[in-house]
Each structure stands twice: as C-alpha cells, then as structure tokens.
XYZ file of C-alpha atoms in Angstrom:
287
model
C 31.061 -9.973 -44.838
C 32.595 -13.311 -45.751
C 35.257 -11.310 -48.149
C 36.528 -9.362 -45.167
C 36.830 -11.676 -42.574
C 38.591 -13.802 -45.035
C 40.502 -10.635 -45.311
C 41.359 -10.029 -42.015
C 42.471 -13.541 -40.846
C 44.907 -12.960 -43.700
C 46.136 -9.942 -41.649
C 46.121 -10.383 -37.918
C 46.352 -14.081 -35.655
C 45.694 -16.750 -32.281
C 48.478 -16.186 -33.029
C 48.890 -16.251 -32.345
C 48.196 -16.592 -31.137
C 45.961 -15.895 -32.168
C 50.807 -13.581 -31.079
C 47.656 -14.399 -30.141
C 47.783 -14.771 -33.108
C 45.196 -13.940 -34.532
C 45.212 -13.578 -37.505
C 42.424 -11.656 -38.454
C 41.744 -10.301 -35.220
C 42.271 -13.379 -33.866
C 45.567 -14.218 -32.077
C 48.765 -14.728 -33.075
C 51.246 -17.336 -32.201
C 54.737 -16.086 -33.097
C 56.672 -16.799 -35.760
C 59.262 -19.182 -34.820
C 58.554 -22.747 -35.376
C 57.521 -25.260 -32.334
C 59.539 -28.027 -33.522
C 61.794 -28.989 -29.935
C 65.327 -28.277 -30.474
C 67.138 -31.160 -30.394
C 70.665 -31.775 -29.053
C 72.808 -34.242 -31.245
C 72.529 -37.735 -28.473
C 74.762 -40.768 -28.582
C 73.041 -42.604 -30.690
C 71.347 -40.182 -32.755
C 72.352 -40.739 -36.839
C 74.080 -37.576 -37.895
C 72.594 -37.761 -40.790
C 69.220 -37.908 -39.842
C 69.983 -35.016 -37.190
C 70.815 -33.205 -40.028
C 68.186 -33.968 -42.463
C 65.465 -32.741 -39.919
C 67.646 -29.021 -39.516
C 67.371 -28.955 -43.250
C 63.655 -30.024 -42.839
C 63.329 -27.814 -40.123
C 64.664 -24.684 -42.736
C 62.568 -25.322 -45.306
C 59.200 -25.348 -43.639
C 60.536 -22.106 -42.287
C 61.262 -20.935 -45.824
C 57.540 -22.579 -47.257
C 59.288 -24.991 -49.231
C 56.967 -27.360 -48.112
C 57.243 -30.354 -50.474
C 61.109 -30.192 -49.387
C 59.846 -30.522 -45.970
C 57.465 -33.304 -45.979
C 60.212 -35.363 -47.589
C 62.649 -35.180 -44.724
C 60.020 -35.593 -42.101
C 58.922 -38.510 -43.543
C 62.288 -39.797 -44.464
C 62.610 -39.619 -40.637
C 59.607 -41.331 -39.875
C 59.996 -43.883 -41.795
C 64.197 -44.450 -40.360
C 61.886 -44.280 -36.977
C 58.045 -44.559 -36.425
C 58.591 -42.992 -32.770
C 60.638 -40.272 -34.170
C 59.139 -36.977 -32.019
C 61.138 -34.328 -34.063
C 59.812 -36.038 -37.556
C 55.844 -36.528 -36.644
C 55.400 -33.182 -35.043
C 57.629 -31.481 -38.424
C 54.803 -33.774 -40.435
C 52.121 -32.312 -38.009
C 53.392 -28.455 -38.733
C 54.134 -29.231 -42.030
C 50.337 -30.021 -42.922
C 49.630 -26.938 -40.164
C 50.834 -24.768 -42.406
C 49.089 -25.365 -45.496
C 45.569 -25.464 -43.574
C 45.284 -29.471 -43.438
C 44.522 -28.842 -39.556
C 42.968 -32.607 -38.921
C 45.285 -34.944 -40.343
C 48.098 -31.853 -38.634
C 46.318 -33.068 -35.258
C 46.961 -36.541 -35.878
C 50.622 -36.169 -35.968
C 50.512 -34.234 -33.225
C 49.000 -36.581 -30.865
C 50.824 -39.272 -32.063
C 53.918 -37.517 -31.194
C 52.535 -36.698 -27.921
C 51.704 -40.232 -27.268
C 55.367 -41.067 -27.252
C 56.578 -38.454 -25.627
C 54.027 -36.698 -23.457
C 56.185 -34.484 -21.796
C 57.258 -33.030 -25.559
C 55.944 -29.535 -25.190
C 56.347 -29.178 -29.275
C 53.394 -31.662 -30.210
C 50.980 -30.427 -27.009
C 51.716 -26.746 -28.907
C 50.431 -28.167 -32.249
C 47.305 -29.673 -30.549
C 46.250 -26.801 -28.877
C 46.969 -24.442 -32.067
C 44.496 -27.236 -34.128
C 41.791 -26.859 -31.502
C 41.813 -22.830 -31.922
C 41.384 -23.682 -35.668
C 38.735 -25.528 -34.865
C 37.326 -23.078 -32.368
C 37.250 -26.006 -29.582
C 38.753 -23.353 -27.327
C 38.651 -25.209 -23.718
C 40.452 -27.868 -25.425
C 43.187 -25.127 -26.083
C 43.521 -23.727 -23.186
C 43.756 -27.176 -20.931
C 46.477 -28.315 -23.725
C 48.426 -24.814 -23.094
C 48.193 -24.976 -19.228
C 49.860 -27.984 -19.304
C 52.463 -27.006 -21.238
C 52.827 -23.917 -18.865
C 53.047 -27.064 -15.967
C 55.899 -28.662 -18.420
C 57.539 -24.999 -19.194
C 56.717 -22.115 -16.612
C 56.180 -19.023 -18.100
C 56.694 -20.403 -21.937
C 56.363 -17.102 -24.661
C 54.936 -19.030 -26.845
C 52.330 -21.079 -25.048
C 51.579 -17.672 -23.199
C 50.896 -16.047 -26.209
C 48.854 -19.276 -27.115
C 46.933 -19.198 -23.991
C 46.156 -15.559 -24.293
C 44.811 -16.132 -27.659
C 42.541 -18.830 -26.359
C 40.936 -16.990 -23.793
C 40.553 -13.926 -25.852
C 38.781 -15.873 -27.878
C 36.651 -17.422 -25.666
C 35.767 -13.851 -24.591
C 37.966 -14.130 -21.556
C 39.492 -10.731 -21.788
C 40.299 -9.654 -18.303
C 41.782 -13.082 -17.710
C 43.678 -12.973 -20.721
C 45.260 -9.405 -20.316
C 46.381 -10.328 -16.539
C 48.155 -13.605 -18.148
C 49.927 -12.191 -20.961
C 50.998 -8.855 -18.496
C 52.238 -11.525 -16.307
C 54.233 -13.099 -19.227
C 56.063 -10.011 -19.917
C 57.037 -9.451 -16.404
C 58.783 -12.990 -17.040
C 59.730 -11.993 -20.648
C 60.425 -8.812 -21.012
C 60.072 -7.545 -24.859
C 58.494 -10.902 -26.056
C 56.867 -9.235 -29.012
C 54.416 -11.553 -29.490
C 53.306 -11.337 -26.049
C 52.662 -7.619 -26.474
C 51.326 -7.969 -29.792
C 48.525 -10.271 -27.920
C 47.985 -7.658 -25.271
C 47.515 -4.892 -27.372
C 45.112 -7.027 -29.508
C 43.112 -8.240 -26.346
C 42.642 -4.740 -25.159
C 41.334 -3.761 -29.052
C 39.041 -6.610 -29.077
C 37.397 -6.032 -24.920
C 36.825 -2.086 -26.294
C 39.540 -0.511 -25.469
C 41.366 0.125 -28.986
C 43.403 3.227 -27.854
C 44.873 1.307 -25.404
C 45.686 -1.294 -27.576
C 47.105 1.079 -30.188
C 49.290 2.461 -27.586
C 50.621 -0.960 -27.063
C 50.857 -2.192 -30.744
C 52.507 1.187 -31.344
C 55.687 -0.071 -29.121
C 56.075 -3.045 -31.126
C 55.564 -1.598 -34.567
C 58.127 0.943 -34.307
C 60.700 -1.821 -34.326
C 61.577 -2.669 -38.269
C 61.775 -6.508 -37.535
C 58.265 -6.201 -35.948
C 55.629 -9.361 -36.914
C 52.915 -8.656 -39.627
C 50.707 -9.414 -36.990
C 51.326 -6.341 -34.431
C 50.709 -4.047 -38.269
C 47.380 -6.021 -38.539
C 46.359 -5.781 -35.309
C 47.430 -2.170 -34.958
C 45.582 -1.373 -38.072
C 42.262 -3.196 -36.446
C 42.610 -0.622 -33.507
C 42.834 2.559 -35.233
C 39.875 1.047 -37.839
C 37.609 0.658 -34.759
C 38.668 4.318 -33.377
C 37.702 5.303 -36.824
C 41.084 6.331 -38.392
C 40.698 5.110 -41.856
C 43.231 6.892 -43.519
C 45.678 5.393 -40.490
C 44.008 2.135 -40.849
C 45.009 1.655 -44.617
C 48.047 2.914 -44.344
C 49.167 0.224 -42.589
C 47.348 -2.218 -43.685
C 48.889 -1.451 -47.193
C 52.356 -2.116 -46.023
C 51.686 -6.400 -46.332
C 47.987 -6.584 -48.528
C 46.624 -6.145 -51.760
C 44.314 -2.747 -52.585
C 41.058 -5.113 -52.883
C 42.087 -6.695 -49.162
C 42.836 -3.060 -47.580
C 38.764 -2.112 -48.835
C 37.840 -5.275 -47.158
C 39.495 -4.486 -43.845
C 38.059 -0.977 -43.986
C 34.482 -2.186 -44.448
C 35.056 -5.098 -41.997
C 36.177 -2.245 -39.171
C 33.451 0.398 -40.025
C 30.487 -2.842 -39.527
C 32.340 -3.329 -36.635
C 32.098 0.318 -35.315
C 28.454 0.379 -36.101
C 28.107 -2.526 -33.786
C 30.110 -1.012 -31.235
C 27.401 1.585 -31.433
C 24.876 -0.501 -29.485
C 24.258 -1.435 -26.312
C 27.141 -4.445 -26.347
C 30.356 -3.872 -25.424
C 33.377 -4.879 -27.204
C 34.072 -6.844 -30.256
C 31.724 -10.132 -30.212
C 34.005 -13.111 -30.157
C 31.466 -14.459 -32.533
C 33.014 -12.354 -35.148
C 36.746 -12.750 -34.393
C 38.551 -14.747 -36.803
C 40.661 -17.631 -35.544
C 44.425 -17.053 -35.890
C 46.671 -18.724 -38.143
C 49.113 -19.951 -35.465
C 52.903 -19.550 -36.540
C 53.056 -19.827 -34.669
C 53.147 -18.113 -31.999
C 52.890 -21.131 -32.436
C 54.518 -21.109 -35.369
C 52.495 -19.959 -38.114
C-alpha cells in the first residue's frame, strides 16, 4: 500500500494543485514557478536583477545548488529582498524541505504582505502538511489580492478536494475557466475532482481534452490514467502511465487503482480523501 501511494504522488498533484496538483491523486499546482515577476525599478542593481532571472532559470531547470547560490547572494545584498527569500523558500520546496520552505515564505510575506508569490508558497506547505483550512484561507486571500488567479484557483481547488469538498471545488475551478479559458491546469484539477467525488468518466472526458495537446502537464496523464484505473481499464491505465514511470511504478499504480475499485464497491461513495496523496505543488504552484 505504502509502495503505491508513494507511486502515485510521483504521478499525479495539489497540484496542483494538487493542477490541483496532485500529485498522486492529489492536486496539482501548475508548472510555472510562483516567484513575482519583477520589473527592473530605479534603484534596483542590474546585476542583482539579473542574478535572480538566472536564479529564477535554474530552479526551473533543477539545478538547484545553482539556485540557492543566487538567492542567497541576494539575500545577503538585502535581508528584505522578496524575490530572493521566496526563490530560497521554492528552492527548498522543491527538494521536499517543506518547513524550513515555510519559513522563507512567511518571512517574505512579512515584508511584503500583499506579495501574492510567498502567500502561494505558504499555502502549497500547508497542503504538504495536510493543514488544509490553513490552505484554503492563504489562497482566498490571494484570490482578494488577484481575482480570478490560475494558479491560486487551481491551488484552492486542490485544497478543497482534498478536504473532501468536491462540489465546492468543481463550481470554483468551472468558474476559473469561465475567467481563463484553456488554463490547463485548471482543467486538469476539474477532471481530477470529478475522478476523485466518483465520477471518473466524467473526469476522463475532461482529462481527455487536455491530454490530446503534446505540451500537456504530466499531471493531466496521471490523473487521466487514475480515471480509467478506477473505471477498470487497465490496459488504458498503463498505457499511459508508461509514457513518464518506470515498469515497477506502472504495477504499483495498477494495484493502487484496483484496491481502490474494491473500495468503491461498498457502501461509500467516492475516493476517501483519507487515501489521496497530497500534491507536489509546481506548482500549480510551481512544482
């Protein structure tokens, strides 16, 4: 059981948001990075405008190490520097360090509390840490600071799939993509919601729009692979899944979807949140 969920949250998000991402049947977040852009000012020093771009690329490409260096090179020209604590804060995001992540995060928020960047880190931390009211206050009031975000939609959506909020979550994210239209991440979260409150053909149907696209996220192959697992379509299942995992991780997935259809066979209804994995937020959030 452990092997598979491991093996899911590998595939799916919260994101994602959890996307929503998830990662794992989680949410997804998407997959560009929540560092604010930031327009060259007055007195910024071109050089350390630069250095975070560069900073900002190589967290993008996983060159980590690269990246810590020029977001601390930044903190250290400035201790209030927004840009370089929140780049720290992803930074250690993305290689799974999610408490000291928070810490950056809040400290960046502290300084600037209308920075939408560092309240997107804080809520993505609190999914990881399954505190999922925190997350969704933090991503309402980034919807208060941004109106109709994608990415804190996606976020949001996550959050209250994963607090078992399904309705509520599906009305949000179909209001998203009246606002943005083809937000793939948004859909990817829809058709994963719908999956995970028992309605996987529905979901599929979704997924299936965003999958035919060649750029389309890992996540929407993950999640669609989740949907046609719990309709019982192996064969469809692993096909898919095989596209981005390992043969050992596509066995998992298969025997993680078949306990879930033999749960699906009793009285309950729908996927328990209990067994969702919490995304790995890109995302959507960033990663």
């Amino acid at each position: 059981m452990k092997s598979s969920v491991r093996s899911t949250v590998r595939g799916t998000a919260v994101a994602c948001a959890i996307a929503l991402v998830f990662a794992a049947t989680g949410c997804t977040t998407t997959t560009r990075q929540v560092t604010d852009t930031r327009p060259v000012l007055r007195n910024s020093a071109p050089s350390t405008m630069s250095e975070l771009r560069i900073a900002d690329t190589a967290l993008e490409s996983n060159n980590f190490d690269l990246a810590t260096s020029l977001y601390e090179k930044a903190v250290q020209a400035d201790p209030k520097s927004v840009p370089g604590l929140t780049g720290l804060g992803n930074t250690l995001y993305s290689v799974g360090d999610y408490t000291r992540a928070g810490v950056y995060y809040r400290r960046a928020s502290e300084i600037d509390p209308k920075a939408t960047a560092p309240l997107i880190g804080i809520a993505r931390v609190a999914i990881h840490q399954r505190r999922f009211s925190d997350a969704i206050t933090t991503y309402r009031r980034v919807l208060t600071l941004t109106p109709n975000d994608p990415l804190a939609c996606a976020g949001l959506g996550a959050a209250l799939d994963l607090s078992g909020e399904h309705a509520h979550a599906q009305a949000l994210l179909r209001e998203a993509l009246i606002a943005n239209p083809g937000d793939p991440m948004l859909s990817v979260n829809l058709g994963l919601s719908l999956t995970l409150a028992g309605d996987p053909r529905q979901g599929a149907n979704v997924l299936l729009d965003v999958t035919r696209f060649p750029a389309a996220p890992p996540q929407a192959r993950q999640n669609l692979a989740l949907a046609y697992g719990l309709l019982g379509n192996d064969d469809a299942a692993a096909a898919i899944l095989s596209r981005d995992l390992p043969k050992s991780a596509v066995q998992d997935n298969l025997r993680y979807y078949e306990l879930q259809r033999e749960r699906e066979e009793k009285p309950a209804k729908g996927v328990a949140v209990s067994t969702v994995a919490t995304p790995k937020v890109q995302t959507a959030s960033a990663k």
